[in-house]
Short mmCIF file of C-alpha atoms and ligand atoms in Angstrom, two decimals:
data_model
loop_
_atom_site.label_atom_id
_atom_site.label_comp_id
_atom_site.label_asym_id
_atom_site.label_seq_id
_atom_site.Cartn_x
_atom_site.Cartn_y
_atom_site.Cartn_z
CA MET A 19 172.40 90.33 124.93
CA ILE A 20 174.70 89.79 127.87
CA ILE A 21 174.62 91.96 130.98
CA THR A 22 176.71 91.60 134.12
CA ILE A 23 175.08 91.43 137.51
CA ASN A 24 177.50 91.53 140.44
CA GLY A 25 180.26 90.54 138.05
CA ARG A 26 178.34 87.58 136.66
CA GLN A 27 177.36 87.32 133.01
CA CYS A 28 173.64 86.89 132.45
CA GLU A 29 171.58 86.41 129.29
CA ALA A 30 168.92 89.09 128.94
CA GLU A 31 166.42 90.01 126.31
CA HIS A 32 165.86 93.53 125.09
CA GLY A 33 163.22 95.17 127.29
CA GLU A 34 163.39 92.63 130.10
CA PHE A 35 163.41 94.08 133.60
CA ILE A 36 166.63 93.78 135.61
CA LEU A 37 164.82 92.10 138.51
CA ASP A 38 163.50 89.27 136.34
CA VAL A 39 166.94 88.55 134.90
CA ALA A 40 168.50 88.62 138.36
CA LEU A 41 165.93 86.24 139.85
CA ARG A 42 166.30 83.85 136.91
CA ASN A 43 170.00 83.70 137.66
CA GLY A 44 169.49 83.11 141.34
CA ILE A 45 170.55 86.61 142.36
CA GLN A 46 168.37 87.94 145.15
CA ILE A 47 167.17 91.54 145.22
CA PRO A 48 164.85 92.59 148.07
CA THR A 49 161.34 93.62 146.98
CA LEU A 50 158.16 94.55 148.75
CA CYS A 51 155.71 95.79 146.15
CA HIS A 52 156.63 93.53 143.26
CA SER A 53 154.14 91.02 141.91
CA GLU A 54 154.77 88.63 139.07
CA ALA A 55 151.15 88.68 138.01
CA LEU A 56 150.34 92.37 138.18
CA PRO A 57 151.92 95.53 136.83
CA GLY A 58 153.64 97.38 139.66
CA LEU A 59 153.58 101.02 140.59
CA ALA A 60 157.13 100.55 141.84
CA SER A 61 156.49 102.53 144.98
CA CYS A 62 158.53 100.72 147.62
CA ARG A 63 161.91 101.26 145.92
CA LEU A 64 163.50 98.42 147.90
CA CYS A 65 164.60 96.80 144.66
CA ILE A 66 166.98 99.62 143.77
CA VAL A 67 170.28 98.67 142.14
CA GLU A 68 173.17 100.53 140.58
CA VAL A 69 173.38 100.51 136.81
CA ILE A 70 176.80 101.30 135.33
CA GLU A 71 176.93 102.32 131.71
CA ASN A 72 179.67 104.30 129.91
CA ASN A 73 181.39 104.92 133.23
CA TRP A 74 178.23 106.51 134.61
CA SER A 75 176.44 105.03 137.54
CA LYS A 76 172.81 105.61 138.35
CA VAL A 77 170.33 104.17 140.82
CA VAL A 78 167.21 102.59 139.34
CA ALA A 79 164.27 100.49 140.53
CA SER A 80 165.14 97.07 139.10
CA CYS A 81 161.54 95.83 138.98
CA VAL A 82 160.60 98.39 136.33
CA TYR A 83 163.94 99.14 134.63
CA PRO A 84 163.99 97.67 131.13
CA ILE A 85 167.32 96.50 129.76
CA THR A 86 168.17 98.11 126.45
CA SER A 87 171.93 97.76 126.31
CA GLU A 88 174.73 95.67 127.76
CA ILE A 89 174.84 97.27 131.18
CA GLU A 90 176.58 96.34 134.37
CA VAL A 91 174.43 95.96 137.47
CA VAL A 92 175.45 96.01 141.11
CA THR A 93 172.77 94.96 143.57
CA HIS A 94 174.45 95.40 146.93
CA SER A 95 177.00 98.20 146.76
CA GLU A 96 177.61 100.22 149.91
CA LYS A 97 175.62 103.08 148.42
CA ILE A 98 172.65 100.84 147.62
CA LYS A 99 172.70 99.25 151.04
CA ARG A 100 172.72 102.65 152.68
CA MET A 101 169.88 103.91 150.51
CA ARG A 102 167.86 100.77 151.10
CA LYS A 103 168.16 101.32 154.84
CA THR A 104 166.83 104.84 154.49
CA LEU A 105 163.94 103.55 152.40
CA LEU A 106 163.19 100.95 155.03
CA LYS A 107 163.19 103.62 157.70
CA LEU A 108 160.63 105.54 155.71
CA LEU A 109 158.52 102.43 155.20
CA GLY A 110 158.78 101.83 158.92
CA ALA A 111 157.56 105.36 159.54
CA ARG A 112 154.64 104.83 157.17
CA ALA A 113 153.47 101.54 158.68
CA PRO A 114 155.16 101.37 162.09
CA GLN A 115 153.17 98.48 163.52
CA ASN A 116 152.88 96.35 160.39
CA ALA A 117 154.29 92.90 161.03
CA TYR A 118 155.70 92.37 157.57
CA VAL A 119 157.35 95.78 157.41
CA ARG A 120 158.86 95.20 160.83
CA LYS A 121 160.20 91.86 159.70
CA LEU A 122 161.88 93.54 156.73
CA LEU A 123 163.40 96.16 158.99
CA ALA A 124 164.77 93.47 161.26
CA GLU A 125 166.17 91.50 158.31
CA HIS A 126 168.08 94.53 157.15
CA GLU A 127 169.12 95.49 160.66
CA VAL A 128 167.34 98.80 160.53
CA THR A 129 166.13 100.42 163.72
CA PRO A 130 163.02 102.56 163.24
CA ALA A 131 163.78 106.27 163.33
CA ALA A 132 162.47 107.71 166.58
CA ARG A 133 161.82 111.12 165.05
CA PHE A 134 159.11 109.72 162.78
CA GLN A 135 155.76 109.40 164.48
CA GLY A 136 153.84 107.14 162.14
CA ASP A 137 150.18 106.23 162.45
CA PRO A 138 150.06 102.92 164.36
CA ASP A 139 146.92 101.90 162.45
CA GLU A 140 148.47 102.43 159.04
CA ASN A 141 149.43 99.29 157.16
CA CYS A 142 149.20 100.35 153.54
CA ILE A 143 152.37 101.32 151.70
CA MET A 144 150.51 102.63 148.63
CA CYS A 145 151.85 100.10 146.16
CA GLY A 146 148.64 100.01 144.17
CA LEU A 147 148.65 96.23 143.66
CA CYS A 148 145.14 95.90 145.09
CA VAL A 149 143.82 98.44 142.59
CA SER A 150 145.55 96.58 139.73
CA ALA A 151 144.06 93.29 140.88
CA CYS A 152 140.54 94.71 141.09
CA ASP A 153 140.88 96.30 137.66
CA LYS A 154 142.17 93.09 136.17
CA ILE A 155 139.15 91.22 137.46
CA GLY A 156 137.05 93.93 135.89
CA ALA A 157 135.21 95.06 139.00
CA GLY A 158 137.08 98.36 139.28
CA ALA A 159 135.65 98.84 142.74
CA ILE A 160 138.65 100.56 144.34
CA SER A 161 141.05 103.30 143.34
CA THR A 162 143.65 105.55 144.83
CA VAL A 163 141.92 108.71 146.02
CA TYR A 164 143.13 112.14 147.11
CA ARG A 165 146.80 113.00 146.76
CA GLY A 166 150.01 113.63 148.64
CA ILE A 167 149.96 112.65 152.28
CA ALA A 168 146.16 112.20 152.17
CA LYS A 169 146.38 109.63 149.37
CA LYS A 170 144.76 106.30 150.11
CA VAL A 171 142.98 103.36 148.55
CA SER A 172 139.22 103.50 148.78
CA THR A 173 135.89 102.75 147.18
CA PRO A 174 133.99 105.75 145.76
CA TYR A 175 132.74 108.01 148.55
CA ASP A 176 134.13 105.53 151.09
CA GLU A 177 130.90 103.59 150.74
CA PRO A 178 130.23 99.95 149.85
CA SER A 179 130.87 99.74 146.11
CA LYS A 180 128.15 98.61 143.70
CA THR A 181 130.67 96.78 141.55
CA CYS A 182 132.58 94.93 144.28
CA ILE A 183 131.93 91.18 144.05
CA GLY A 184 133.59 90.36 147.38
CA CYS A 185 136.30 88.19 145.86
CA SER A 186 138.99 89.60 148.19
CA ALA A 187 141.62 89.40 145.45
CA CYS A 188 142.81 92.81 146.65
CA ALA A 189 143.51 91.46 150.11
CA GLY A 190 145.24 88.45 148.56
CA VAL A 191 147.80 90.51 146.64
CA CYS A 192 148.45 93.08 149.36
CA PRO A 193 152.07 92.64 150.46
CA THR A 194 151.43 94.00 153.94
CA GLY A 195 148.01 92.51 154.64
CA ALA A 196 146.52 95.97 154.93
CA ILE A 197 143.05 95.13 153.61
CA LYS A 198 140.68 93.82 156.22
CA VAL A 199 138.46 90.90 155.39
CA GLN A 200 136.13 89.70 158.12
CA GLU A 201 134.68 86.25 157.77
CA SER A 202 132.32 84.64 160.23
CA HIS A 203 128.97 82.88 160.34
CA GLY A 204 128.84 82.43 156.58
CA LYS A 205 129.38 86.13 155.90
CA ARG A 206 132.26 88.12 154.50
CA ILE A 207 132.75 91.83 155.03
CA ILE A 208 135.22 93.68 152.85
CA TRP A 209 135.42 97.39 151.97
CA LYS A 210 132.39 97.95 154.22
CA LYS A 211 130.24 95.67 152.06
CA GLU A 212 128.66 92.54 153.46
CA PHE A 213 128.40 89.37 151.39
CA GLU A 214 126.71 86.05 151.95
CA LEU A 215 129.09 83.09 151.60
CA LEU A 216 128.12 79.92 149.75
CA SER A 217 129.58 76.63 150.89
CA CYS A 218 131.60 74.01 149.10
CA ALA A 219 129.38 71.12 148.00
CA VAL A 220 131.85 68.54 149.34
CA CYS A 221 133.56 69.85 152.48
CA GLY A 222 130.94 72.42 153.42
CA LYS A 223 133.40 75.24 153.91
CA PRO A 224 131.81 78.63 153.20
CA PHE A 225 134.14 80.30 150.71
CA ILE A 226 132.53 82.09 147.78
CA THR A 227 130.02 84.92 147.32
CA PRO A 228 126.97 84.66 145.03
CA GLU A 229 128.34 87.72 143.23
CA GLN A 230 131.53 85.81 142.46
CA ILE A 231 129.52 82.89 141.08
CA ALA A 232 127.55 85.26 138.87
CA TYR A 233 130.80 86.80 137.71
CA LEU A 234 132.30 83.40 136.89
CA LYS A 235 129.16 82.34 135.03
CA ALA A 236 129.27 85.42 132.86
CA LYS A 237 132.99 85.06 132.30
CA LEU A 238 132.96 81.36 131.42
CA ASN A 239 129.60 81.72 129.69
CA GLN A 240 128.30 78.52 131.25
CA GLU A 241 126.32 77.28 134.21
CA ILE A 242 128.11 76.27 137.38
CA ASP A 243 126.27 73.31 138.79
CA GLU A 244 128.55 72.33 141.64
CA ILE A 245 130.33 74.77 143.87
CA LEU A 246 133.68 73.35 144.89
CA CYS A 247 136.39 75.02 146.90
CA GLU A 248 139.98 74.93 145.59
CA THR A 249 141.03 71.99 147.77
CA CYS A 250 138.04 69.85 146.84
CA LYS A 251 138.32 70.82 143.18
CA ARG A 252 141.92 69.63 143.12
CA LYS A 253 140.98 66.43 144.90
CA ALA A 254 138.15 65.80 142.47
CA ALA A 255 140.45 66.37 139.50
CA GLY A 256 143.00 64.00 141.01
CA GLU A 257 140.41 61.33 141.55
CA ARG A 258 139.09 61.76 138.02
CA PHE A 259 142.61 61.34 136.71
CA ALA A 260 143.21 58.21 138.78
CA GLN A 261 139.89 56.80 137.58
CA THR A 262 140.77 57.45 133.95
CA CYS A 263 144.10 55.74 134.41
CA ALA A 264 142.43 52.76 136.02
CA ASP A 265 139.85 52.58 133.23
CA LEU A 266 142.54 52.69 130.59
CA THR A 267 144.56 50.03 132.32
CA ALA A 268 141.57 47.75 132.58
CA SER A 269 140.23 48.22 129.07
CA LYS A 270 143.39 48.40 127.02
CA GLY A 271 145.78 46.53 129.18
CA LEU A 272 148.02 49.57 129.29
CA LEU A 273 150.43 50.56 132.01
CA ARG A 274 151.02 47.00 132.92
CA MET B 23 113.41 123.88 144.63
CA THR B 24 112.89 120.29 145.67
CA VAL B 25 115.83 117.96 145.84
CA GLU B 26 114.39 115.82 143.06
CA LYS B 27 113.95 118.73 140.69
CA ASN B 28 117.48 119.86 141.39
CA SER B 29 118.79 116.42 140.71
CA GLN B 30 116.85 116.32 137.43
CA ARG B 31 118.48 119.54 136.39
CA ILE B 32 121.92 118.32 137.24
CA LEU B 33 121.35 115.18 135.18
CA SER B 34 120.11 117.14 132.22
CA TYR B 35 123.00 119.59 132.40
CA THR B 36 125.48 116.72 132.62
CA ARG B 37 123.86 115.21 129.52
CA ASP B 38 124.44 118.49 127.67
CA VAL B 39 128.07 118.55 128.75
CA MET B 40 128.57 114.98 127.60
CA ALA B 41 126.95 115.72 124.25
CA GLY B 42 129.53 118.43 123.66
CA TYR B 43 132.41 115.96 123.59
CA PRO B 44 133.22 112.75 121.74
CA ARG B 45 132.33 109.75 123.87
CA GLU B 46 135.94 109.01 124.78
CA GLN B 47 137.75 108.62 128.07
CA ARG B 48 140.33 111.26 127.27
CA PHE B 49 137.67 113.97 127.56
CA THR B 50 136.79 113.01 131.12
CA LEU B 51 138.69 115.86 132.72
CA ALA B 52 137.28 118.46 130.33
CA MET B 53 133.75 117.29 131.11
CA LEU B 54 134.41 117.37 134.83
CA GLN B 55 135.77 120.89 134.55
CA ASP B 56 132.60 122.04 132.79
CA ILE B 57 130.48 120.53 135.52
CA GLN B 58 132.64 122.06 138.22
CA LYS B 59 132.33 125.45 136.58
CA LYS B 60 128.56 125.28 136.48
CA TYR B 61 127.87 123.90 139.96
CA LYS B 62 131.09 124.85 141.80
CA TYR B 63 131.44 121.20 142.63
CA ILE B 64 130.99 117.77 141.07
CA PRO B 65 127.58 116.42 142.11
CA ARG B 66 127.46 112.70 142.72
CA GLU B 67 124.71 112.30 140.12
CA SER B 68 127.03 113.73 137.47
CA LEU B 69 129.87 111.43 138.39
CA GLU B 70 127.62 108.37 138.22
CA GLN B 71 126.11 109.47 134.93
CA LEU B 72 129.53 110.07 133.43
CA SER B 73 130.68 106.65 134.59
CA ASP B 74 127.79 105.00 132.70
CA HIS B 75 128.29 107.15 129.64
CA LEU B 76 132.01 106.53 129.29
CA GLY B 77 132.06 102.99 130.61
CA VAL B 78 134.65 103.99 133.19
CA PRO B 79 134.29 102.59 136.72
CA LEU B 80 132.96 105.13 139.21
CA SER B 81 136.05 104.53 141.33
CA LYS B 82 138.30 105.88 138.55
CA LEU B 83 136.25 109.07 138.21
CA TYR B 84 136.17 109.50 141.96
CA SER B 85 139.94 109.16 141.91
CA ILE B 86 140.21 111.98 139.37
CA ALA B 87 137.72 114.17 141.19
CA THR B 88 139.66 113.88 144.44
CA PHE B 89 143.07 114.26 142.80
CA TYR B 90 142.76 117.66 141.13
CA LYS B 91 142.62 120.78 143.25
CA ALA B 92 140.45 122.44 140.61
CA LEU B 93 137.71 119.87 141.20
CA SER B 94 135.77 119.53 144.38
CA LEU B 95 133.15 117.20 145.80
CA GLN B 96 131.67 119.79 148.14
CA PRO B 97 129.96 122.91 146.84
CA LYS B 98 132.33 125.87 146.65
CA GLY B 99 131.34 129.47 147.29
CA ASP B 100 130.27 131.89 144.55
CA HIS B 101 133.77 133.34 144.64
CA VAL B 102 136.83 131.22 145.18
CA ILE B 103 139.78 132.98 146.81
CA ARG B 104 143.10 131.27 146.21
CA VAL B 105 146.00 132.65 148.19
CA CYS B 106 149.40 131.64 146.97
CA ASP B 107 151.60 130.01 149.59
CA GLY B 108 154.45 129.12 147.25
CA THR B 109 158.01 129.81 148.32
CA ALA B 110 158.15 133.40 147.08
CA CYS B 111 154.78 134.32 148.58
CA HIS B 112 155.45 132.42 151.75
CA ILE B 113 158.60 134.39 152.55
CA ARG B 114 156.64 137.53 151.82
CA SER B 115 154.17 136.60 154.55
CA SER B 116 151.35 135.01 152.59
CA MET B 117 150.22 133.34 155.80
CA VAL B 118 149.42 136.73 157.28
CA ILE B 119 147.10 137.33 154.33
CA VAL B 120 145.50 133.94 154.83
CA ASP B 121 145.03 134.63 158.54
CA GLU B 122 143.49 138.02 157.83
CA LEU B 123 141.08 136.58 155.27
CA ALA B 124 140.24 133.74 157.62
CA LYS B 125 139.44 136.26 160.35
CA ILE B 126 137.24 138.41 158.12
CA LEU B 127 135.43 135.47 156.55
CA MET B 128 135.39 133.42 159.75
CA ILE B 129 136.47 130.27 157.94
CA LYS B 130 139.63 128.24 157.66
CA PRO B 131 141.41 127.53 154.36
CA GLY B 132 139.49 124.80 152.57
CA GLU B 133 136.15 126.00 153.89
CA THR B 134 133.23 128.01 152.51
CA THR B 135 131.34 130.80 154.27
CA SER B 136 127.91 129.87 155.59
CA ASP B 137 126.21 132.22 153.12
CA GLY B 138 127.97 130.36 150.29
CA LYS B 139 129.60 133.51 149.04
CA PHE B 140 133.33 132.82 149.48
CA SER B 141 135.63 129.83 149.59
CA LEU B 142 139.15 130.22 150.88
CA GLU B 143 142.02 128.09 149.65
CA THR B 144 145.77 128.11 149.61
CA VAL B 145 147.62 126.97 146.51
CA ASN B 146 151.23 126.08 145.99
CA CYS B 147 152.09 128.51 143.23
CA LEU B 148 150.18 130.90 141.05
CA GLY B 149 153.19 131.52 138.83
CA SER B 150 153.17 135.19 139.84
CA CYS B 151 156.17 135.23 142.13
CA ALA B 152 157.22 138.71 140.92
CA MET B 153 154.15 140.19 142.56
CA ALA B 154 154.32 138.18 145.76
CA PRO B 155 152.33 137.85 147.92
CA ALA B 156 149.69 137.05 145.33
CA MET B 157 146.14 135.85 145.37
CA VAL B 158 143.48 135.21 142.78
CA ILE B 159 139.73 135.54 143.17
CA ASP B 160 137.86 133.57 140.53
CA GLU B 161 139.97 134.65 137.57
CA THR B 162 141.30 138.03 138.75
CA TYR B 163 144.85 138.31 140.06
CA TYR B 164 145.90 140.56 142.93
CA GLY B 165 149.58 141.24 143.56
CA LYS B 166 151.54 142.68 146.49
CA VAL B 167 148.55 142.11 148.73
CA THR B 168 148.69 143.57 152.23
CA PRO B 169 146.45 142.59 155.13
CA SER B 170 144.86 146.03 155.11
CA ARG B 171 143.93 145.71 151.44
CA THR B 172 142.13 142.41 151.80
CA ARG B 173 138.85 143.87 153.06
CA GLU B 174 138.88 146.39 150.25
CA ILE B 175 139.35 143.63 147.73
CA LEU B 176 136.54 141.59 149.25
CA ASN B 177 134.27 144.61 148.89
CA GLU B 178 134.66 144.34 145.12
CA TYR B 179 132.77 141.08 145.49
CA GLY B 180 130.01 142.46 147.62
CA GLY B 181 131.98 142.25 150.85
CA VAL B 182 131.14 140.22 153.85
CA ASP B 183 127.81 140.56 155.59
CA CYS B 184 128.18 137.75 158.06
CA GLU B 185 129.81 139.87 160.73
S1 LIG C 308 146.23 98.16 150.53
FE1 LIG C 308 147.99 96.78 150.23
S2 LIG C 308 147.92 96.27 148.01
FE2 LIG C 308 146.66 98.14 148.32
S3 LIG C 308 148.06 99.86 147.97
FE3 LIG C 308 148.08 99.44 150.19
S4 LIG C 308 149.81 98.04 150.51
FE4 LIG C 308 149.35 98.02 148.31
S1 LIG C 309 159.77 96.02 144.23
FE1 LIG C 309 160.52 97.51 142.83
S2 LIG C 309 159.77 99.33 143.67
FE2 LIG C 309 158.93 97.87 145.02
#
């Protein structure tokens, strides 16, 4: 079906989210908690847009609003811009010292509201992406706990989790960099749990925990004989490819 | 009773609770409520056992146990006093009732008396606005509560001896 975004006609499939259609058509909508790989909790609300249907207009979060009819979408109306500024103020109150949040505020020319006294050590905006990531891996080590203003992400009993494999995927997906990962002297500490780090067989960079290796082994159902970091793995694959090409050229006289 | 024995009993009770329900995730809350009712809190042993039994990560159960007001991770008193502080009760001075109870029991809302007899809590609505200010002790409702009546009511539960 065809929907209009900011007056432009865009192809959309039934059930597709507005944000995805907009991005495909080069129309930018600000987001903070959206991830292409993980289901969102849609908590930041920065992606709000106006949807006009049968002469009615409503404000929806575009990252989770499925298209079911030929609607008209406006992404930057005065109303939306005003609401987005308020949302940014609230985000700024939640994580006042967070670099990324501050950058967003600056981009949208929002001055933090003086009447909000946020916790300077708070960086989390409760988007839940870290929990989704951990669940997807299958470790299920973290969850949202408590509720209301006390709500936070934590391991059970705030203790090192038995099921955490130290992969730091949670920290990787966090939009605000709220999850602390300490790495030094071949050790990684995350969620209060300490892991030993194994080094890459080629470059010697410590980068993976034994628990991660065990997890990979079980998942791939095969032995892992050489531990290679991402960079070296890519290099090795490239070299292998070049070698194969060379072999082919030599033996079959191809690519001449 | 030694700690170990106690822990054994908790595990065996939890097993009984689990046996009473199909082994499915959707019964998690019902099981937790049963455990809460018996022990006045959710012991860690129970939560871990339930996690194994249902194949649900401990973190998810911990999330549930911390989310619901009816569940608690710390032992509650023998009698749980819930004073309503919803809009209707609030404008009818529910906080005066809370303060009075806090003074008599010498605890703050959210706490339990040292003899383990009473826990004091505030809740957001008991659905009894017509009889505001309202409170409920265990499963008994009290309406139009006045500060002077609170001690009387507590006496129905054996009163307070830590004075
Ligand atoms: S820690 Fe980061 S990823 Fe997790 S909920 Fe908070 S902001 Fe989102
Ligand atoms: S990106 Fe849609 S709610 Fe955050």
